[in-house]
Amino acid sequence: MNAMTDNASPSAAIRAVVEGQLRGEGPPPREMALRIVQSAIARFRPASTDDHGGYWNGSVWLNEFRSHHQREGVAELEHLVNELGDGGNTDHLFISRREVFDRSEGDPVELFLAAMTWGHGTSGYGASRTRRILAVAGRQGISELVAELRRIGTEAPKAIWTACQRTQRLRGLGPAFATKVAYFAAYDRVQKRGPLIADRRTAWALWALSGEWDSRSSGQSYGQYVITARDWAESLGAADDDVERALFELGRDVIATWKELDDGR
């Protein structure tokens, strides 16, 4: 991995790391991994992870729920749309992590809906997937999951994964979105630690930088991911979710580079 330098761009650094992994050299040294994560954090726009978010179409979501005569969650969705739209256009709504966290101690169904809209953004299937999960789980299923996540809190990531994927698992809610709900329900924004989002991109970036695979697959793997992110965050003077966001951003280049290099082997 001699191609890595302090001045390497994130994409060049990621390429060197993935090349090393494919040659069987293993992950980069810890200090190198930290430099890559720190570089990604420095490029955050917006700078605050609390302000990180995206757009979604409230009208599409409301139409999906209403056209299927969905009773579970429609009132909470209407409230969410009205608050974020401020009574105006509902077709182009922005939702940040901060706005989801504003609901972390409130109604569990509205928290669930906010986490799902934040995660899906403008994807065409987000509204229908969320509606189907709610139709099966009902208010009771959502409330029980959120209550358990809040009870577990910040210090037991294995238990968080077990609740999401075993004891309180909701049909249709896989690890990527279950951990989003867990993050928004239980992350401590004062201490800047707690459960983190584990999706395809964070999993690939974590593999590239630490050799750990796959953070979505088990309580053990998820727990190690959260521990690693916390260790890196403490070393960088960052929040745990800054590291998660950095891994998400880096994951795009990791996946693209791995595909390119693996196809050429």
PDB file of C-alpha atoms in Angstrom:
ATOM      1  CA  MET A   1       0.000   0.000   0.000  1.00  0.00           C
ATOM      2  CA  ASN A   2       2.853   2.365  -0.694  1.00  0.00           C
ATOM      3  CA  ALA A   3       0.574   4.245  -3.083  1.00  0.00           C
ATOM      4  CA  MET A   4      -1.088   5.830  -0.045  1.00  0.00           C
ATOM      5  CA  THR A   5       0.192   9.256   0.921  1.00  0.00           C
ATOM      6  CA  ASP A   6      -1.048  12.023   3.193  1.00  0.00           C
ATOM      7  CA  ASN A   7      -1.989  14.054   0.105  1.00  0.00           C
ATOM      8  CA  ALA A   8      -3.830  11.302  -1.729  1.00  0.00           C
ATOM      9  CA  SER A   9      -7.397  12.113  -2.754  1.00  0.00           C
ATOM     10  CA  PRO A  10     -10.131   9.992  -1.129  1.00  0.00           C
ATOM     11  CA  SER A  11     -10.744   8.098  -4.375  1.00  0.00           C
ATOM     12  CA  ALA A  12      -7.007   7.412  -4.873  1.00  0.00           C
ATOM     13  CA  ALA A  13      -6.680   6.326  -1.261  1.00  0.00           C
ATOM     14  CA  ILE A  14      -9.655   4.001  -1.539  1.00  0.00           C
ATOM     15  CA  ARG A  15      -8.282   2.499  -4.737  1.00  0.00           C
ATOM     16  CA  ALA A  16      -4.982   1.731  -3.034  1.00  0.00           C
ATOM     17  CA  VAL A  17      -6.769   0.147  -0.076  1.00  0.00           C
ATOM     18  CA  VAL A  18      -9.063  -2.013  -2.234  1.00  0.00           C
ATOM     19  CA  GLU A  19      -6.136  -3.087  -4.395  1.00  0.00           C
ATOM     20  CA  GLY A  20      -4.332  -4.170  -1.248  1.00  0.00           C
ATOM     21  CA  GLN A  21      -7.318  -6.145  -0.037  1.00  0.00           C
ATOM     22  CA  LEU A  22      -7.644  -7.914  -3.385  1.00  0.00           C
ATOM     23  CA  ARG A  23      -3.936  -8.800  -3.313  1.00  0.00           C
ATOM     24  CA  GLY A  24      -4.510 -10.436   0.047  1.00  0.00           C
ATOM     25  CA  GLU A  25      -2.540  -7.827   2.009  1.00  0.00           C
ATOM     26  CA  GLY A  26      -5.418  -7.171   4.381  1.00  0.00           C
ATOM     27  CA  PRO A  27      -6.665  -3.790   5.577  1.00  0.00           C
ATOM     28  CA  PRO A  28      -4.453  -0.702   5.807  1.00  0.00           C
ATOM     29  CA  PRO A  29      -2.702   0.268   9.050  1.00  0.00           C
ATOM     30  CA  ARG A  30      -4.982   1.940  11.555  1.00  0.00           C
ATOM     31  CA  GLU A  31      -3.402   5.376  11.110  1.00  0.00           C
ATOM     32  CA  MET A  32      -3.966   5.181   7.373  1.00  0.00           C
ATOM     33  CA  ALA A  33      -7.612   4.245   7.865  1.00  0.00           C
ATOM     34  CA  LEU A  34      -8.018   7.175  10.255  1.00  0.00           C
ATOM     35  CA  ARG A  35      -6.564   9.590   7.696  1.00  0.00           C
ATOM     36  CA  ILE A  36      -9.019   8.408   5.086  1.00  0.00           C
ATOM     37  CA  VAL A  37     -11.991   8.768   7.442  1.00  0.00           C
ATOM     38  CA  GLN A  38     -10.785  12.177   8.620  1.00  0.00           C
ATOM     39  CA  SER A  39     -10.473  13.337   5.002  1.00  0.00           C
ATOM     40  CA  ALA A  40     -14.042  12.231   4.308  1.00  0.00           C
ATOM     41  CA  ILE A  41     -15.329  14.080   7.383  1.00  0.00           C
ATOM     42  CA  ALA A  42     -13.504  17.246   6.309  1.00  0.00           C
ATOM     43  CA  ARG A  43     -15.406  17.147   3.025  1.00  0.00           C
ATOM     44  CA  PHE A  44     -18.876  16.899   4.593  1.00  0.00           C
ATOM     45  CA  ARG A  45     -21.443  19.213   3.029  1.00  0.00           C
ATOM     46  CA  PRO A  46     -23.324  20.210   5.093  1.00  0.00           C
ATOM     47  CA  ALA A  47     -20.592  20.091   7.719  1.00  0.00           C
ATOM     48  CA  SER A  48     -22.873  19.030  10.589  1.00  0.00           C
ATOM     49  CA  THR A  49     -24.096  15.445  10.475  1.00  0.00           C
ATOM     50  CA  ASP A  50     -27.291  16.608  12.209  1.00  0.00           C
ATOM     51  CA  ASP A  51     -28.039  18.641   9.053  1.00  0.00           C
ATOM     52  CA  HIS A  52     -27.351  15.726   6.694  1.00  0.00           C
ATOM     53  CA  GLY A  53     -30.509  14.752   4.837  1.00  0.00           C
ATOM     54  CA  GLY A  54     -32.327  14.704   1.551  1.00  0.00           C
ATOM     55  CA  TYR A  55     -35.557  15.316  -0.304  1.00  0.00           C
ATOM     56  CA  TRP A  56     -38.671  13.173  -0.532  1.00  0.00           C
ATOM     57  CA  ASN A  57     -42.097  13.579  -2.105  1.00  0.00           C
ATOM     58  CA  GLY A  58     -44.769  13.863   0.565  1.00  0.00           C
ATOM     59  CA  SER A  59     -47.569  13.791  -1.995  1.00  0.00           C
ATOM     60  CA  VAL A  60     -46.400  10.430  -3.351  1.00  0.00           C
ATOM     61  CA  TRP A  61     -46.250   8.961   0.141  1.00  0.00           C
ATOM     62  CA  LEU A  62     -49.693  10.273   1.102  1.00  0.00           C
ATOM     63  CA  ASN A  63     -51.195   8.981  -2.129  1.00  0.00           C
ATOM     64  CA  GLU A  64     -49.667   5.525  -1.526  1.00  0.00           C
ATOM     65  CA  PHE A  65     -51.220   5.311   1.936  1.00  0.00           C
ATOM     66  CA  ARG A  66     -54.583   6.781   0.978  1.00  0.00           C
ATOM     67  CA  SER A  67     -55.048   4.845  -2.264  1.00  0.00           C
ATOM     68  CA  HIS A  68     -54.615   1.568  -0.364  1.00  0.00           C
ATOM     69  CA  HIS A  69     -56.952   2.729   2.395  1.00  0.00           C
ATOM     70  CA  GLN A  70     -54.096   2.387   4.842  1.00  0.00           C
ATOM     71  CA  ARG A  71     -55.260   3.231   8.327  1.00  0.00           C
ATOM     72  CA  GLU A  72     -52.060   2.522  10.223  1.00  0.00           C
ATOM     73  CA  GLY A  73     -49.758   5.508  10.037  1.00  0.00           C
ATOM     74  CA  VAL A  74     -51.725   7.802   7.743  1.00  0.00           C
ATOM     75  CA  ALA A  75     -52.489  10.387  10.438  1.00  0.00           C
ATOM     76  CA  GLU A  76     -48.844  10.411  11.534  1.00  0.00           C
ATOM     77  CA  LEU A  77     -47.697  10.723   7.911  1.00  0.00           C
ATOM     78  CA  GLU A  78     -50.055  13.654   7.357  1.00  0.00           C
ATOM     79  CA  HIS A  79     -48.652  15.339  10.453  1.00  0.00           C
ATOM     80  CA  LEU A  80     -45.071  14.782   9.287  1.00  0.00           C
ATOM     81  CA  VAL A  81     -45.833  16.157   5.808  1.00  0.00           C
ATOM     82  CA  ASN A  82     -47.633  19.196   7.195  1.00  0.00           C
ATOM     83  CA  GLU A  83     -44.814  20.012   9.621  1.00  0.00           C
ATOM     84  CA  LEU A  84     -42.025  19.663   7.080  1.00  0.00           C
ATOM     85  CA  GLY A  85     -44.035  21.376   4.352  1.00  0.00           C
ATOM     86  CA  ASP A  86     -45.103  24.188   6.651  1.00  0.00           C
ATOM     87  CA  GLY A  87     -48.488  24.170   4.942  1.00  0.00           C
ATOM     88  CA  GLY A  88     -46.973  24.708   1.483  1.00  0.00           C
ATOM     89  CA  ASN A  89     -45.844  22.471  -1.368  1.00  0.00           C
ATOM     90  CA  THR A  90     -45.606  18.842  -0.248  1.00  0.00           C
ATOM     91  CA  ASP A  91     -43.939  17.490  -3.399  1.00  0.00           C
ATOM     92  CA  HIS A  92     -40.382  18.498  -2.491  1.00  0.00           C
ATOM     93  CA  LEU A  93     -39.773  18.114   1.222  1.00  0.00           C
ATOM     94  CA  PHE A  94     -36.371  18.155   2.886  1.00  0.00           C
ATOM     95  CA  ILE A  95     -35.756  16.046   5.983  1.00  0.00           C
ATOM     96  CA  SER A  96     -32.508  16.122   7.960  1.00  0.00           C
ATOM     97  CA  ARG A  97     -31.213  13.824  10.655  1.00  0.00           C
ATOM     98  CA  ARG A  98     -31.996  16.617  13.116  1.00  0.00           C
ATOM     99  CA  GLU A  99     -35.667  16.611  12.089  1.00  0.00           C
ATOM    100  CA  VAL A 100     -35.885  12.858  12.558  1.00  0.00           C
ATOM    101  CA  PHE A 101     -34.191  13.136  15.949  1.00  0.00           C
ATOM    102  CA  ASP A 102     -36.783  15.753  16.921  1.00  0.00           C
ATOM    103  CA  ARG A 103     -39.207  12.815  16.990  1.00  0.00           C
ATOM    104  CA  SER A 104     -36.947  10.386  18.836  1.00  0.00           C
ATOM    105  CA  GLU A 105     -38.873  10.647  22.113  1.00  0.00           C
ATOM    106  CA  GLY A 106     -42.305  11.187  20.601  1.00  0.00           C
ATOM    107  CA  ASP A 107     -44.844   9.013  18.829  1.00  0.00           C
ATOM    108  CA  PRO A 108     -43.083   5.807  17.702  1.00  0.00           C
ATOM    109  CA  VAL A 109     -45.023   5.539  14.429  1.00  0.00           C
ATOM    110  CA  GLU A 110     -44.119   9.094  13.418  1.00  0.00           C
ATOM    111  CA  LEU A 111     -40.491   8.393  14.341  1.00  0.00           C
ATOM    112  CA  PHE A 112     -40.589   5.251  12.209  1.00  0.00           C
ATOM    113  CA  LEU A 113     -42.092   7.151   9.260  1.00  0.00           C
ATOM    114  CA  ALA A 114     -39.561   9.968   9.587  1.00  0.00           C
ATOM    115  CA  ALA A 115     -36.669   7.493   9.614  1.00  0.00           C
ATOM    116  CA  MET A 116     -38.059   5.710   6.564  1.00  0.00           C
ATOM    117  CA  THR A 117     -38.628   8.896   4.548  1.00  0.00           C
ATOM    118  CA  TRP A 118     -35.132  10.096   5.452  1.00  0.00           C
ATOM    119  CA  GLY A 119     -33.637   6.774   4.392  1.00  0.00           C
ATOM    120  CA  HIS A 120     -35.592   6.255   1.184  1.00  0.00           C
ATOM    121  CA  GLY A 121     -35.553   9.816  -0.112  1.00  0.00           C
ATOM    122  CA  THR A 122     -36.968   9.938  -3.633  1.00  0.00           C
ATOM    123  CA  SER A 123     -36.679   6.197  -4.325  1.00  0.00           C
ATOM    124  CA  GLY A 124     -39.769   4.949  -6.084  1.00  0.00           C
ATOM    125  CA  TYR A 125     -40.432   2.030  -3.762  1.00  0.00           C
ATOM    126  CA  GLY A 126     -39.977   3.690  -0.374  1.00  0.00           C
ATOM    127  CA  ALA A 127     -43.602   4.619   0.232  1.00  0.00           C
ATOM    128  CA  SER A 128     -45.010   1.239  -0.792  1.00  0.00           C
ATOM    129  CA  ARG A 129     -42.408  -0.695   1.218  1.00  0.00           C
ATOM    130  CA  THR A 130     -43.080   1.385   4.318  1.00  0.00           C
ATOM    131  CA  ARG A 131     -46.841   1.082   3.940  1.00  0.00           C
ATOM    132  CA  ARG A 132     -46.616  -2.707   3.709  1.00  0.00           C
ATOM    133  CA  ILE A 133     -44.404  -2.944   6.800  1.00  0.00           C
ATOM    134  CA  LEU A 134     -46.887  -0.827   8.741  1.00  0.00           C
ATOM    135  CA  ALA A 135     -49.872  -2.792   7.439  1.00  0.00           C
ATOM    136  CA  VAL A 136     -48.435  -6.020   8.834  1.00  0.00           C
ATOM    137  CA  ALA A 137     -46.778  -4.744  12.020  1.00  0.00           C
ATOM    138  CA  GLY A 138     -49.475  -2.267  12.999  1.00  0.00           C
ATOM    139  CA  ARG A 139     -48.993   0.406  15.624  1.00  0.00           C
ATOM    140  CA  GLN A 140     -48.334  -2.256  18.229  1.00  0.00           C
ATOM    141  CA  GLY A 141     -45.433  -3.854  16.353  1.00  0.00           C
ATOM    142  CA  ILE A 142     -43.777  -0.512  15.614  1.00  0.00           C
ATOM    143  CA  SER A 143     -44.274   0.677  19.184  1.00  0.00           C
ATOM    144  CA  GLU A 144     -42.838  -2.505  20.679  1.00  0.00           C
ATOM    145  CA  LEU A 145     -39.721  -2.310  18.496  1.00  0.00           C
ATOM    146  CA  VAL A 146     -39.104   1.368  19.248  1.00  0.00           C
ATOM    147  CA  ALA A 147     -39.721   0.863  22.973  1.00  0.00           C
ATOM    148  CA  GLU A 148     -37.190  -1.978  23.071  1.00  0.00           C
ATOM    149  CA  LEU A 149     -34.596   0.056  21.177  1.00  0.00           C
ATOM    150  CA  ARG A 150     -35.042   2.980  23.552  1.00  0.00           C
ATOM    151  CA  ARG A 151     -34.761   0.633  26.527  1.00  0.00           C
ATOM    152  CA  ILE A 152     -31.507  -0.904  25.254  1.00  0.00           C
ATOM    153  CA  GLY A 153     -29.981   2.512  24.612  1.00  0.00           C
ATOM    154  CA  THR A 154     -26.418   3.257  23.601  1.00  0.00           C
ATOM    155  CA  GLU A 155     -24.173   0.634  25.164  1.00  0.00           C
ATOM    156  CA  ALA A 156     -25.353  -2.729  23.812  1.00  0.00           C
ATOM    157  CA  PRO A 157     -25.103  -2.838  20.013  1.00  0.00           C
ATOM    158  CA  LYS A 158     -25.431  -6.633  19.882  1.00  0.00           C
ATOM    159  CA  ALA A 159     -28.748  -6.359  21.731  1.00  0.00           C
ATOM    160  CA  ILE A 160     -29.838  -3.636  19.297  1.00  0.00           C
ATOM    161  CA  TRP A 161     -29.188  -5.962  16.354  1.00  0.00           C
ATOM    162  CA  THR A 162     -30.978  -8.829  18.090  1.00  0.00           C
ATOM    163  CA  ALA A 163     -34.043  -6.669  18.719  1.00  0.00           C
ATOM    164  CA  CYS A 164     -34.072  -5.460  15.104  1.00  0.00           C
ATOM    165  CA  GLN A 165     -33.475  -8.831  13.467  1.00  0.00           C
ATOM    166  CA  ARG A 166     -34.732 -11.402  15.959  1.00  0.00           C
ATOM    167  CA  THR A 167     -36.914 -10.638  18.973  1.00  0.00           C
ATOM    168  CA  GLN A 168     -38.794  -7.582  17.643  1.00  0.00           C
ATOM    169  CA  ARG A 169     -38.168  -8.061  13.933  1.00  0.00           C
ATOM    170  CA  LEU A 170     -40.701  -6.497  11.573  1.00  0.00           C
ATOM    171  CA  ARG A 171     -41.410  -8.336   8.334  1.00  0.00           C
ATOM    172  CA  GLY A 172     -39.875  -6.456   5.413  1.00  0.00           C
ATOM    173  CA  LEU A 173     -37.539  -4.366   7.580  1.00  0.00           C
ATOM    174  CA  GLY A 174     -33.996  -5.505   6.829  1.00  0.00           C
ATOM    175  CA  PRO A 175     -30.800  -4.466   8.613  1.00  0.00           C
ATOM    176  CA  ALA A 176     -30.199  -1.288   6.594  1.00  0.00           C
ATOM    177  CA  PHE A 177     -33.496   0.282   7.625  1.00  0.00           C
ATOM    178  CA  ALA A 178     -33.890  -1.429  10.979  1.00  0.00           C
ATOM    179  CA  THR A 179     -30.595   0.114  12.059  1.00  0.00           C
ATOM    180  CA  LYS A 180     -31.801   3.497  10.830  1.00  0.00           C
ATOM    181  CA  VAL A 181     -34.775   3.196  13.160  1.00  0.00           C
ATOM    182  CA  ALA A 182     -32.439   2.055  15.956  1.00  0.00           C
ATOM    183  CA  TYR A 183     -30.079   4.968  15.355  1.00  0.00           C
ATOM    184  CA  PHE A 184     -32.826   7.570  15.529  1.00  0.00           C
ATOM    185  CA  ALA A 185     -34.528   5.889  18.497  1.00  0.00           C
ATOM    186  CA  ALA A 186     -31.492   5.314  20.718  1.00  0.00           C
ATOM    187  CA  TYR A 187     -28.462   7.370  19.643  1.00  0.00           C
ATOM    188  CA  ASP A 188     -27.324   9.828  22.331  1.00  0.00           C
ATOM    189  CA  ARG A 189     -26.646  13.164  20.625  1.00  0.00           C
ATOM    190  CA  VAL A 190     -25.168  14.663  23.795  1.00  0.00           C
ATOM    191  CA  GLN A 191     -22.618  11.887  24.351  1.00  0.00           C
ATOM    192  CA  LYS A 192     -22.355  11.421  20.553  1.00  0.00           C
ATOM    193  CA  ARG A 193     -22.493   7.655  20.745  1.00  0.00           C
ATOM    194  CA  GLY A 194     -24.915   4.795  20.292  1.00  0.00           C
ATOM    195  CA  PRO A 195     -26.261   2.460  17.612  1.00  0.00           C
ATOM    196  CA  LEU A 196     -25.292   3.306  14.043  1.00  0.00           C
ATOM    197  CA  ILE A 197     -26.730   2.769  10.592  1.00  0.00           C
ATOM    198  CA  ALA A 198     -25.366  -0.357   8.911  1.00  0.00           C
ATOM    199  CA  ASP A 199     -26.114  -0.514   5.210  1.00  0.00           C
ATOM    200  CA  ARG A 200     -24.398  -1.749   2.057  1.00  0.00           C
ATOM    201  CA  ARG A 201     -22.129   1.262   1.693  1.00  0.00           C
ATOM    202  CA  THR A 202     -21.000   1.451   5.319  1.00  0.00           C
ATOM    203  CA  ALA A 203     -20.385  -2.309   5.299  1.00  0.00           C
ATOM    204  CA  TRP A 204     -18.132  -2.165   2.236  1.00  0.00           C
ATOM    205  CA  ALA A 205     -16.189   0.838   3.524  1.00  0.00           C
ATOM    206  CA  LEU A 206     -15.677  -0.839   6.894  1.00  0.00           C
ATOM    207  CA  TRP A 207     -14.362  -3.956   5.119  1.00  0.00           C
ATOM    208  CA  ALA A 208     -11.921  -1.883   3.059  1.00  0.00           C
ATOM    209  CA  LEU A 209     -10.544   0.034   6.038  1.00  0.00           C
ATOM    210  CA  SER A 210     -10.660  -2.563   8.817  1.00  0.00           C
ATOM    211  CA  GLY A 211     -11.130  -5.962   7.193  1.00  0.00           C
ATOM    212  CA  GLU A 212     -14.386  -6.514   9.116  1.00  0.00           C
ATOM    213  CA  TRP A 213     -17.189  -8.137   7.091  1.00  0.00           C
ATOM    214  CA  ASP A 214     -20.242  -7.966   7.153  1.00  0.00           C
ATOM    215  CA  SER A 215     -21.582  -5.477   9.732  1.00  0.00           C
ATOM    216  CA  ARG A 216     -25.165  -6.263   8.725  1.00  0.00           C
ATOM    217  CA  SER A 217     -24.970 -10.017   9.131  1.00  0.00           C
ATOM    218  CA  SER A 218     -25.009 -10.716  12.880  1.00  0.00           C
ATOM    219  CA  GLY A 219     -25.087  -9.148  16.300  1.00  0.00           C
ATOM    220  CA  GLN A 220     -21.379  -9.895  16.690  1.00  0.00           C
ATOM    221  CA  SER A 221     -20.453  -8.185  13.423  1.00  0.00           C
ATOM    222  CA  TYR A 222     -22.742  -5.223  14.066  1.00  0.00           C
ATOM    223  CA  GLY A 223     -21.382  -4.822  17.573  1.00  0.00           C
ATOM    224  CA  GLN A 224     -17.802  -4.810  16.296  1.00  0.00           C
ATOM    225  CA  TYR A 225     -18.733  -2.171  13.707  1.00  0.00           C
ATOM    226  CA  VAL A 226     -20.126   0.137  16.395  1.00  0.00           C
ATOM    227  CA  ILE A 227     -17.048  -0.458  18.581  1.00  0.00           C
ATOM    228  CA  THR A 228     -14.686   0.284  15.682  1.00  0.00           C
ATOM    229  CA  ALA A 229     -16.580   3.446  14.741  1.00  0.00           C
ATOM    230  CA  ARG A 230     -16.457   4.623  18.356  1.00  0.00           C
ATOM    231  CA  ASP A 231     -12.715   3.950  18.570  1.00  0.00           C
ATOM    232  CA  TRP A 232     -12.070   5.905  15.375  1.00  0.00           C
ATOM    233  CA  ALA A 233     -14.386   8.721  16.471  1.00  0.00           C
ATOM    234  CA  GLU A 234     -12.553   9.088  19.782  1.00  0.00           C
ATOM    235  CA  SER A 235      -9.197   9.176  17.992  1.00  0.00           C
ATOM    236  CA  LEU A 236     -10.429  11.849  15.583  1.00  0.00           C
ATOM    237  CA  GLY A 237     -12.346  13.936  18.118  1.00  0.00           C
ATOM    238  CA  ALA A 238     -15.526  13.255  16.153  1.00  0.00           C
ATOM    239  CA  ALA A 239     -18.953  11.841  16.892  1.00  0.00           C
ATOM    240  CA  ASP A 240     -19.697   8.178  16.295  1.00  0.00           C
ATOM    241  CA  ASP A 241     -22.214   9.075  13.600  1.00  0.00           C
ATOM    242  CA  ASP A 242     -19.644  11.274  11.842  1.00  0.00           C
ATOM    243  CA  VAL A 243     -17.667   8.077  11.274  1.00  0.00           C
ATOM    244  CA  GLU A 244     -20.792   6.253  10.076  1.00  0.00           C
ATOM    245  CA  ARG A 245     -21.532   9.080   7.630  1.00  0.00           C
ATOM    246  CA  ALA A 246     -17.918   9.057   6.432  1.00  0.00           C
ATOM    247  CA  LEU A 247     -18.116   5.306   5.819  1.00  0.00           C
ATOM    248  CA  PHE A 248     -21.348   5.821   3.878  1.00  0.00           C
ATOM    249  CA  GLU A 249     -19.675   8.431   1.672  1.00  0.00           C
ATOM    250  CA  LEU A 250     -16.558   6.297   1.192  1.00  0.00           C
ATOM    251  CA  GLY A 251     -18.593   3.186   0.491  1.00  0.00           C
ATOM    252  CA  ARG A 252     -19.649   4.410  -2.935  1.00  0.00           C
ATOM    253  CA  ASP A 253     -16.024   4.543  -4.107  1.00  0.00           C
ATOM    254  CA  VAL A 254     -15.177   1.244  -2.402  1.00  0.00           C
ATOM    255  CA  ILE A 255     -17.974  -0.608  -4.206  1.00  0.00           C
ATOM    256  CA  ALA A 256     -17.220   0.989  -7.579  1.00  0.00           C
ATOM    257  CA  THR A 257     -13.485   0.293  -7.244  1.00  0.00           C
ATOM    258  CA  TRP A 258     -13.986  -3.293  -6.134  1.00  0.00           C
ATOM    259  CA  LYS A 259     -16.287  -3.970  -9.104  1.00  0.00           C
ATOM    260  CA  GLU A 260     -13.832  -2.427 -11.541  1.00  0.00           C
ATOM    261  CA  LEU A 261     -10.823  -4.301 -10.202  1.00  0.00           C
ATOM    262  CA  ASP A 262     -12.626  -7.596  -9.668  1.00  0.00           C
ATOM    263  CA  ASP A 263     -14.046  -7.553 -13.212  1.00  0.00           C
ATOM    264  CA  GLY A 264     -10.535  -7.108 -14.555  1.00  0.00           C
ATOM    265  CA  ARG A 265      -9.038 -10.050 -12.694  1.00  0.00           C
TER     266      ARG A 265
END
